[in-house]
mmCIF file of C-alpha atoms and ligand atoms in Angstrom:
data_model
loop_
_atom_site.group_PDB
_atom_site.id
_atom_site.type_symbol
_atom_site.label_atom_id
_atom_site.label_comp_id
_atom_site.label_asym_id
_atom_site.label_seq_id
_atom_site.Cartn_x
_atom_site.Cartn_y
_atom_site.Cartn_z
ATOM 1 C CA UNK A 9 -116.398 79.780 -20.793
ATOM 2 C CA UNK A 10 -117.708 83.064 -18.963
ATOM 3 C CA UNK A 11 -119.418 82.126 -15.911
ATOM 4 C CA UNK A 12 -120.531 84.669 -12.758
ATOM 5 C CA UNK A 13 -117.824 86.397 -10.950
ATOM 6 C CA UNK A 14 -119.676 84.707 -7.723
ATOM 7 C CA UNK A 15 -119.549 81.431 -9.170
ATOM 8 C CA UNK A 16 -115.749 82.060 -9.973
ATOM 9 C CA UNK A 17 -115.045 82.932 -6.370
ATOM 10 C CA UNK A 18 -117.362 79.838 -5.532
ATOM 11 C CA UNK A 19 -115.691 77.540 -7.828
ATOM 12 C CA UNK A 20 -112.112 78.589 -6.579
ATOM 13 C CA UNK A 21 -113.430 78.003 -3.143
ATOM 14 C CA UNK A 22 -113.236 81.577 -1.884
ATOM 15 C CA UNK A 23 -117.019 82.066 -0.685
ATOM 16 C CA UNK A 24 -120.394 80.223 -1.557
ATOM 17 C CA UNK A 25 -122.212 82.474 -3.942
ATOM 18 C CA UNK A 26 -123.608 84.449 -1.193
ATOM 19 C CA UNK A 27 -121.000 85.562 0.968
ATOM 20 C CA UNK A 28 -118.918 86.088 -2.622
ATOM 21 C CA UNK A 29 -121.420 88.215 -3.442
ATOM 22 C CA UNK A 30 -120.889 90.540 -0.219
ATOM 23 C CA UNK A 31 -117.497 90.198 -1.216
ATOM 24 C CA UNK A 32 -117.864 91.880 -4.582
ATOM 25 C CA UNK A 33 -120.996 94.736 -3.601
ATOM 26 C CA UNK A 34 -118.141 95.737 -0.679
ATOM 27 C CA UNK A 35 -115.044 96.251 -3.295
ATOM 28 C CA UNK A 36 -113.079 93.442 -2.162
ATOM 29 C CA UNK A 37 -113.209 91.906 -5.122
ATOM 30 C CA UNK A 38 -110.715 92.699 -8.670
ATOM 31 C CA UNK A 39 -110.951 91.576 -12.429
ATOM 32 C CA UNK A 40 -107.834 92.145 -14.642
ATOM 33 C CA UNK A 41 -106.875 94.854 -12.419
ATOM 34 C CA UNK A 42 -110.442 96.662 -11.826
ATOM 35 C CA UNK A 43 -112.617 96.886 -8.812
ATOM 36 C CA UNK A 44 -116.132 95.498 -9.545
ATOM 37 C CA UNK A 45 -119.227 96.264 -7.470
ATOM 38 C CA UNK A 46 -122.138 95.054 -9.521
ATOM 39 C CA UNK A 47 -122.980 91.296 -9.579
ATOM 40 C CA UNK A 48 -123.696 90.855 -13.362
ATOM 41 C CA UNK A 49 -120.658 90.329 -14.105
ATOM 42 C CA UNK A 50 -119.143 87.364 -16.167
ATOM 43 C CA UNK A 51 -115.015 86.131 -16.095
ATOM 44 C CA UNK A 52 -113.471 83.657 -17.818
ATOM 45 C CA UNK A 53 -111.915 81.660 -14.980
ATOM 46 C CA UNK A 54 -108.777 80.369 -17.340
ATOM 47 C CA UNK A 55 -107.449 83.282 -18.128
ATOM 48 C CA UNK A 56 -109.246 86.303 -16.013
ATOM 49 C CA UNK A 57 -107.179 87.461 -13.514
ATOM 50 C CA UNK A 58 -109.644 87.534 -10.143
ATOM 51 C CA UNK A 59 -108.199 88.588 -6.940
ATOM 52 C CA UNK A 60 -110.064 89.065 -3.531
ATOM 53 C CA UNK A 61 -108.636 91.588 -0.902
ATOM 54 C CA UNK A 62 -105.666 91.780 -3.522
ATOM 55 C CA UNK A 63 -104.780 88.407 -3.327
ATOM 56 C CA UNK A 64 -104.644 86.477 -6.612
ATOM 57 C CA UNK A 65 -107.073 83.171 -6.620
ATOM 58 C CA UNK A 66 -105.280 80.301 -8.921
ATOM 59 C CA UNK A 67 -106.975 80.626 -12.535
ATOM 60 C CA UNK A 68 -109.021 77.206 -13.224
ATOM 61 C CA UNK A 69 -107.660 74.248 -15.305
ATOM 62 C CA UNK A 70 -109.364 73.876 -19.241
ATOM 63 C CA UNK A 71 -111.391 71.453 -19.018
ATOM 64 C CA UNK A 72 -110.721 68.677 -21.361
ATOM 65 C CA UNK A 73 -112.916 65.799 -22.792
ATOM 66 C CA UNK A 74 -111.120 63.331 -25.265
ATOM 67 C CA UNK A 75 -112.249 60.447 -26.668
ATOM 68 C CA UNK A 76 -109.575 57.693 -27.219
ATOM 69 C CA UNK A 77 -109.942 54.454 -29.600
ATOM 70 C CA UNK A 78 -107.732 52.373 -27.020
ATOM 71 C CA UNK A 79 -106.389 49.448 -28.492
ATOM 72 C CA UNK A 80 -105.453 46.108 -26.729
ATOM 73 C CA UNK A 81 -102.205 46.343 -24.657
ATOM 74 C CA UNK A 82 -103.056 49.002 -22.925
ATOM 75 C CA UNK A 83 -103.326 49.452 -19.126
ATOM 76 C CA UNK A 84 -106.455 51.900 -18.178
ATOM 77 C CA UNK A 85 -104.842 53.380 -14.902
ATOM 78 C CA UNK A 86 -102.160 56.477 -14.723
ATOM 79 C CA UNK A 87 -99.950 54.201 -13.686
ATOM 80 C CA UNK A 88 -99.155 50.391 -13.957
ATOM 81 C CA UNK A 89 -96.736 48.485 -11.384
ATOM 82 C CA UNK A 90 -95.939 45.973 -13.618
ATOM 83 C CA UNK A 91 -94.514 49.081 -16.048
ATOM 84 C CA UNK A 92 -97.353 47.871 -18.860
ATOM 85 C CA UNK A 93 -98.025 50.530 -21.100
ATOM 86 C CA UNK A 94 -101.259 53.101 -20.060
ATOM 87 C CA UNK A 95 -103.716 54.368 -22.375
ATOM 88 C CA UNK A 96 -101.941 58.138 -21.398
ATOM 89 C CA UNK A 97 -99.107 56.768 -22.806
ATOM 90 C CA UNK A 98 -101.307 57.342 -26.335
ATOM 91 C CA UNK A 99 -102.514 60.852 -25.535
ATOM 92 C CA UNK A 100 -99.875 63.243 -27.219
ATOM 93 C CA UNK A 101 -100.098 67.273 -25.995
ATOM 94 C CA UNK A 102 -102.745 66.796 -23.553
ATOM 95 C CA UNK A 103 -101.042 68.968 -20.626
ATOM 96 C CA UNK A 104 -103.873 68.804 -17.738
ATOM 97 C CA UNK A 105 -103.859 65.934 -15.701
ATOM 98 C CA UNK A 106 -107.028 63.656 -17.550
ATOM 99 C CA UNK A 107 -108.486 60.303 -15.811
ATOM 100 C CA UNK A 108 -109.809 57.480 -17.764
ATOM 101 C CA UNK A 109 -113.126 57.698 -17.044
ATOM 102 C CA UNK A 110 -114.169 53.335 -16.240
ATOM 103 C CA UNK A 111 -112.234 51.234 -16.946
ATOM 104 C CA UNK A 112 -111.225 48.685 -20.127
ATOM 105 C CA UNK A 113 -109.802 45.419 -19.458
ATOM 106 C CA UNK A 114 -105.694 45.174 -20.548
ATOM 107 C CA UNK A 115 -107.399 43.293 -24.096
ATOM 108 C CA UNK A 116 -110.500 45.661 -24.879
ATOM 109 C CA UNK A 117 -110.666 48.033 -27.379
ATOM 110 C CA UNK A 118 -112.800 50.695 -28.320
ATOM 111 C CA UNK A 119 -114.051 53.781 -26.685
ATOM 112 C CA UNK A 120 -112.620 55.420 -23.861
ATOM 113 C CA UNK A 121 -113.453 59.196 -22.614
ATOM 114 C CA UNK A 122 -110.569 60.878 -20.538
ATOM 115 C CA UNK A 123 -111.110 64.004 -18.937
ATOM 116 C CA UNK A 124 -110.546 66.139 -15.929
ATOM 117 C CA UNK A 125 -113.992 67.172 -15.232
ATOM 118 C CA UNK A 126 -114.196 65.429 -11.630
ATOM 119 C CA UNK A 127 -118.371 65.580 -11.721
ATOM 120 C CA UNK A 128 -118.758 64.518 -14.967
ATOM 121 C CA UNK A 129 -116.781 60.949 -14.409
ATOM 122 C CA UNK A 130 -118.325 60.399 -11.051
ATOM 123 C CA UNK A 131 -121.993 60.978 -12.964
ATOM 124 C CA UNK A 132 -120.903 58.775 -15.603
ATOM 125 C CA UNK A 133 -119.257 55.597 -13.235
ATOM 126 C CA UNK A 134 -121.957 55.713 -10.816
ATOM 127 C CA UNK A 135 -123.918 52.935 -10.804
ATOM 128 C CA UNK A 136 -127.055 54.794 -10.183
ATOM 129 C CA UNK A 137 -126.902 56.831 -13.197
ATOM 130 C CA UNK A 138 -126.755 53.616 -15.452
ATOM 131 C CA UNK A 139 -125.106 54.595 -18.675
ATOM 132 C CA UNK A 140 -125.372 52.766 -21.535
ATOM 133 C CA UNK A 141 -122.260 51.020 -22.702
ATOM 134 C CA UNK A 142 -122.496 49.138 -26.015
ATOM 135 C CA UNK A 143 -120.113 46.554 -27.310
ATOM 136 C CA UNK A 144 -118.974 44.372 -29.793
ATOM 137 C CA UNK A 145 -118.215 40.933 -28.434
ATOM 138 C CA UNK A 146 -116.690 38.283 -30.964
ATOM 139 C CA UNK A 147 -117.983 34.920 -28.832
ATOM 140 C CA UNK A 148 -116.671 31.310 -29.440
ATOM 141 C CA UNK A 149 -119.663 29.164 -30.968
ATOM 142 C CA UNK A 150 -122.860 30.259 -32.315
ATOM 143 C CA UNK A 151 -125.807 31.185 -29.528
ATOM 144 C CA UNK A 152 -128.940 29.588 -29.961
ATOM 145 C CA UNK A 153 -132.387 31.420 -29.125
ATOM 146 C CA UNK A 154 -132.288 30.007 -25.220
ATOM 147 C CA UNK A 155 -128.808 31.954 -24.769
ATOM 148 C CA UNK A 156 -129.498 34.759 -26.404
ATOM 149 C CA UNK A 157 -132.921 34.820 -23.826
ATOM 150 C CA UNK A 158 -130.159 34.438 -21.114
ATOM 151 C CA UNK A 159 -127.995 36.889 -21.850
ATOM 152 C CA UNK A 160 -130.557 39.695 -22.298
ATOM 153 C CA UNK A 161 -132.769 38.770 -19.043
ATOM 154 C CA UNK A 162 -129.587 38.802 -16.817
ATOM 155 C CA UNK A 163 -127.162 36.211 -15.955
ATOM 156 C CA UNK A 164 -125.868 34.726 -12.397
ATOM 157 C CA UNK A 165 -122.318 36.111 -11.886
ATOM 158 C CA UNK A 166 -120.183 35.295 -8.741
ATOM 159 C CA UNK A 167 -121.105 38.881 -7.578
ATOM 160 C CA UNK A 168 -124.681 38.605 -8.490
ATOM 161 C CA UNK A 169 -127.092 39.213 -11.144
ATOM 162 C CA UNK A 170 -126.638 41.091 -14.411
ATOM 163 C CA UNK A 171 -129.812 43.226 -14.801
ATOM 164 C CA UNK A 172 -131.384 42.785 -18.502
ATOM 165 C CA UNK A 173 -129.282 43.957 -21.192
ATOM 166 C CA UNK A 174 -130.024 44.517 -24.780
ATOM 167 C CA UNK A 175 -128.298 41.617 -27.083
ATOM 168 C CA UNK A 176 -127.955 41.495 -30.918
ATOM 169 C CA UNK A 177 -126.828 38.971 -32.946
ATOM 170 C CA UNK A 178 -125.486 40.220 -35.847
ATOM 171 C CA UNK A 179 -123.250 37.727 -37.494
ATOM 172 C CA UNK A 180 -122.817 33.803 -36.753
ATOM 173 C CA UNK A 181 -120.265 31.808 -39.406
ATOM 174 C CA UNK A 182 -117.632 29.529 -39.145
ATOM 175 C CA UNK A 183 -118.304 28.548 -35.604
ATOM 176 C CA UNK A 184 -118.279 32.599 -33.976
ATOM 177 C CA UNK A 185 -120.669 34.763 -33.220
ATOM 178 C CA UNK A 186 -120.883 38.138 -33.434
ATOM 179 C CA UNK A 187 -122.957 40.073 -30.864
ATOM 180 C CA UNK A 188 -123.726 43.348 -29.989
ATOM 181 C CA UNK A 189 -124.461 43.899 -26.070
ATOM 182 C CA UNK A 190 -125.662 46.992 -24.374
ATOM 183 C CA UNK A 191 -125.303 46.845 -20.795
ATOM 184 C CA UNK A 192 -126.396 49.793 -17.967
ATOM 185 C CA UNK A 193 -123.895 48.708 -15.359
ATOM 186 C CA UNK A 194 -119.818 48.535 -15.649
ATOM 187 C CA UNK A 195 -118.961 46.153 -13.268
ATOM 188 C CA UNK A 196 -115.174 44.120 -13.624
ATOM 189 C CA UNK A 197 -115.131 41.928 -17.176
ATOM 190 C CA UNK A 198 -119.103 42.095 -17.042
ATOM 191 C CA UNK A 199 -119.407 41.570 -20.886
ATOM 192 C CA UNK A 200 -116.830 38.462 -20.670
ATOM 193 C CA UNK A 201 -118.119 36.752 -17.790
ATOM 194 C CA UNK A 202 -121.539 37.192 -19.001
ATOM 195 C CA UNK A 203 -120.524 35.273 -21.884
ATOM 196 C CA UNK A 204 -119.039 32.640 -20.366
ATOM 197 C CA UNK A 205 -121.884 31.991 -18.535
ATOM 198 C CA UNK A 206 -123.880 31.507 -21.207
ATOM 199 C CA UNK A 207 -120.879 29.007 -22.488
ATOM 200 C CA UNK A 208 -119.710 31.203 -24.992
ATOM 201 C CA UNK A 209 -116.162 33.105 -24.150
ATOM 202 C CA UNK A 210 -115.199 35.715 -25.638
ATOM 203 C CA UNK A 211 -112.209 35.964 -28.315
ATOM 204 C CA UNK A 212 -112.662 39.812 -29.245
ATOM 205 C CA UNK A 213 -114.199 42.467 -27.227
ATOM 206 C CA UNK A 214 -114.487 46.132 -28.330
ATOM 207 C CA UNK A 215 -116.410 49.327 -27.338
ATOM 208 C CA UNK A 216 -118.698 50.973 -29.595
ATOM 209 C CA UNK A 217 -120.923 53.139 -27.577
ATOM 210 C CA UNK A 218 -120.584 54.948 -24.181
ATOM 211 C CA UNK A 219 -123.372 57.584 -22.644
ATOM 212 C CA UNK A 220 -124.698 58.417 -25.832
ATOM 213 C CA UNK A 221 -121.410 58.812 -27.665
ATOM 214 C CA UNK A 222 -120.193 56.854 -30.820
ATOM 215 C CA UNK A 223 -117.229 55.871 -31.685
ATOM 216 C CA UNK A 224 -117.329 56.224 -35.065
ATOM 217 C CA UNK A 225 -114.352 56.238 -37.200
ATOM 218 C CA UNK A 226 -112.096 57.418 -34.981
ATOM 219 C CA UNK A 227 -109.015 54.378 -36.002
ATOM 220 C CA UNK A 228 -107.180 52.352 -33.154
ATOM 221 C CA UNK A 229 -104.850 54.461 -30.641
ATOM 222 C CA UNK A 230 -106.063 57.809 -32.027
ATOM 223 C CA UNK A 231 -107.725 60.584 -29.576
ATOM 224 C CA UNK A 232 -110.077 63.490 -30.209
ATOM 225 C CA UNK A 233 -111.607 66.407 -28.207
ATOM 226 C CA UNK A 234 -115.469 66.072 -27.314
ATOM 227 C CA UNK A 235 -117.094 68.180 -29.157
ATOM 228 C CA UNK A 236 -119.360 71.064 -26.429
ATOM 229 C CA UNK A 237 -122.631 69.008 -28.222
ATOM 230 C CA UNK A 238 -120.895 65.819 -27.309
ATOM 231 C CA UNK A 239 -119.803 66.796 -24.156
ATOM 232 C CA UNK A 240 -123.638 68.034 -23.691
ATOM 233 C CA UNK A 241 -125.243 64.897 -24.513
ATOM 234 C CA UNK A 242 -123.117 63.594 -22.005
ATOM 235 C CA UNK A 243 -124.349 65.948 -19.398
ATOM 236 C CA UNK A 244 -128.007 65.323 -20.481
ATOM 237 C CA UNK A 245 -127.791 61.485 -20.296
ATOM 238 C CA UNK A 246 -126.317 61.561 -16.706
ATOM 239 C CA UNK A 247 -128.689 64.062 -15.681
ATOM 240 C CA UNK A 248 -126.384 66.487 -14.648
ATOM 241 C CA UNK A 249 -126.895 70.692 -15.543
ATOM 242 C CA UNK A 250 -125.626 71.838 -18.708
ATOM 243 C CA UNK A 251 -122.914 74.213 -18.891
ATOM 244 C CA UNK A 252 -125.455 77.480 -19.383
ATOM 245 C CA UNK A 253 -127.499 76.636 -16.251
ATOM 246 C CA UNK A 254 -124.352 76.290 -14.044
ATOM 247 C CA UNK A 255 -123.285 79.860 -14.895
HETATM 248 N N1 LIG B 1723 -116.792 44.200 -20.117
HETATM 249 C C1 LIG B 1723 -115.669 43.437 -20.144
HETATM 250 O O1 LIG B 1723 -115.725 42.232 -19.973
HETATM 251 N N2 LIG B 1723 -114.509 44.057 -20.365
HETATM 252 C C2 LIG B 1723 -114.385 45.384 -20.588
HETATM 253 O O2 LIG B 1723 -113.281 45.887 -20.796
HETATM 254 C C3 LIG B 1723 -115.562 46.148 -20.556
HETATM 255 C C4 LIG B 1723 -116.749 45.518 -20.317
#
């Protein structure tokens, strides 16, 4: 992506924008070889070479956005002590260093972004932001009307009250129910224990639905890139800039 030589040398951590753009109007500043003097400049930061007083600043890391179908038996950490497998372990050719953005429990499935756009995950974890995670939960016994009213006005947990969530029931026979739950927070087994509380656990959990984004077809243990829409919506729903504006 082209962006302002000024935001390059911000970005890199050179200069803010202002003192990088003293930098440039005073010649200190080279692309691919070239002194520049005018600020209207655009680089690609990847592959550009940019160096200030003829030292070379490190060229920045792709930025990567992949959506994974993680299937159960998967860890969602980098690492696991107890040498379980990690959902990385399912992410073939993917050479930057990604982070699972949230978390899914060891037994969830479903939708997982992974990237290495540190903003982006922090706007999309925060609680403040409140992004909408949808599920699938496959719950022991049927819920009557009262439970359902539960679930959806918020539920006592041992770390406090859910806030009202948006419950479906889309399927009740031989003695399981299938629900759909949308929830705004992401705290630890949220969509489990809210079940339980309602006395119905939960036997199959999966993620349809995170920030806007659908899962789709995408089958179990396979990983795509965002597409820049995708990756957009994303941006839009946590309120953050959009790519053009931040150039
Ligand atoms: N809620 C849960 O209970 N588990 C998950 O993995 C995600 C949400």
């Amino acid at each position: 992506m082209l962006i302002r030589l000024q935001k390059a040398l911000a970005d890199a951590g050179v200069a803010s924008r202002r003192a990088g753009e003293k930098l440039i109007i005073s010649g200190r500043v080279r692309v691919n070889g070239l002194v520049v003097t005018c600020l209207g400049g655009k680089v690609d930061p990847r592959t550009d070479t940019i160096e200030v007083d003829g030292k070379a600043i490190e060229k920045a890391e792709r930025k990567r956005y992949i959506m994974l179908n993680k299937p159960a038996g998967y860890v969602t950490t980098v690492s696991d002590p107890q040498g379980r497998k990690t959902v990385l372990d399912l992410l073939a050719g993917v050479e930057e260093r990604v982070y699972p953005v949230g978390r899914l429990d060891y037994d969830t499935e479903g939708l997982l972004l992974l990237t290495n756009d540190g903003p982006l995950t922090f706007a999309l974890t925060h609680p403040s932001r409140g992004v909408e995670k949808r599920y699938l939960a496959l719950v022991e016994g049927i819920p009557g009307d009262e439970a359902l009213a539960r679930l959806k006005a918020g539920v006592i947990l041992a770390d406090g009250p859910t806030a009202p969530a948006r419950v479906r029931l889309l399927r009740a026979k031989e003695g399981q129910a299938l629900l759909e739950i949308a929830i705004h927070e992401g705290r630890t087994r949220q969509v489990r224990r809210m079940c339980e509380a309602i006395g119905h656990p939960v036997l199959h959990l999966s993620r349809t639905h995170f920030g806007g984004l659908s899962l789709g077809k995408l089958p179990a243990g396979r990983s795509r890139e965002l597409s820049e829409k995708e990756v957009g919506l994303l941006r839009k729903n946590t309120g953050l800039n959009t790519g053009r504006e931040s150039t």
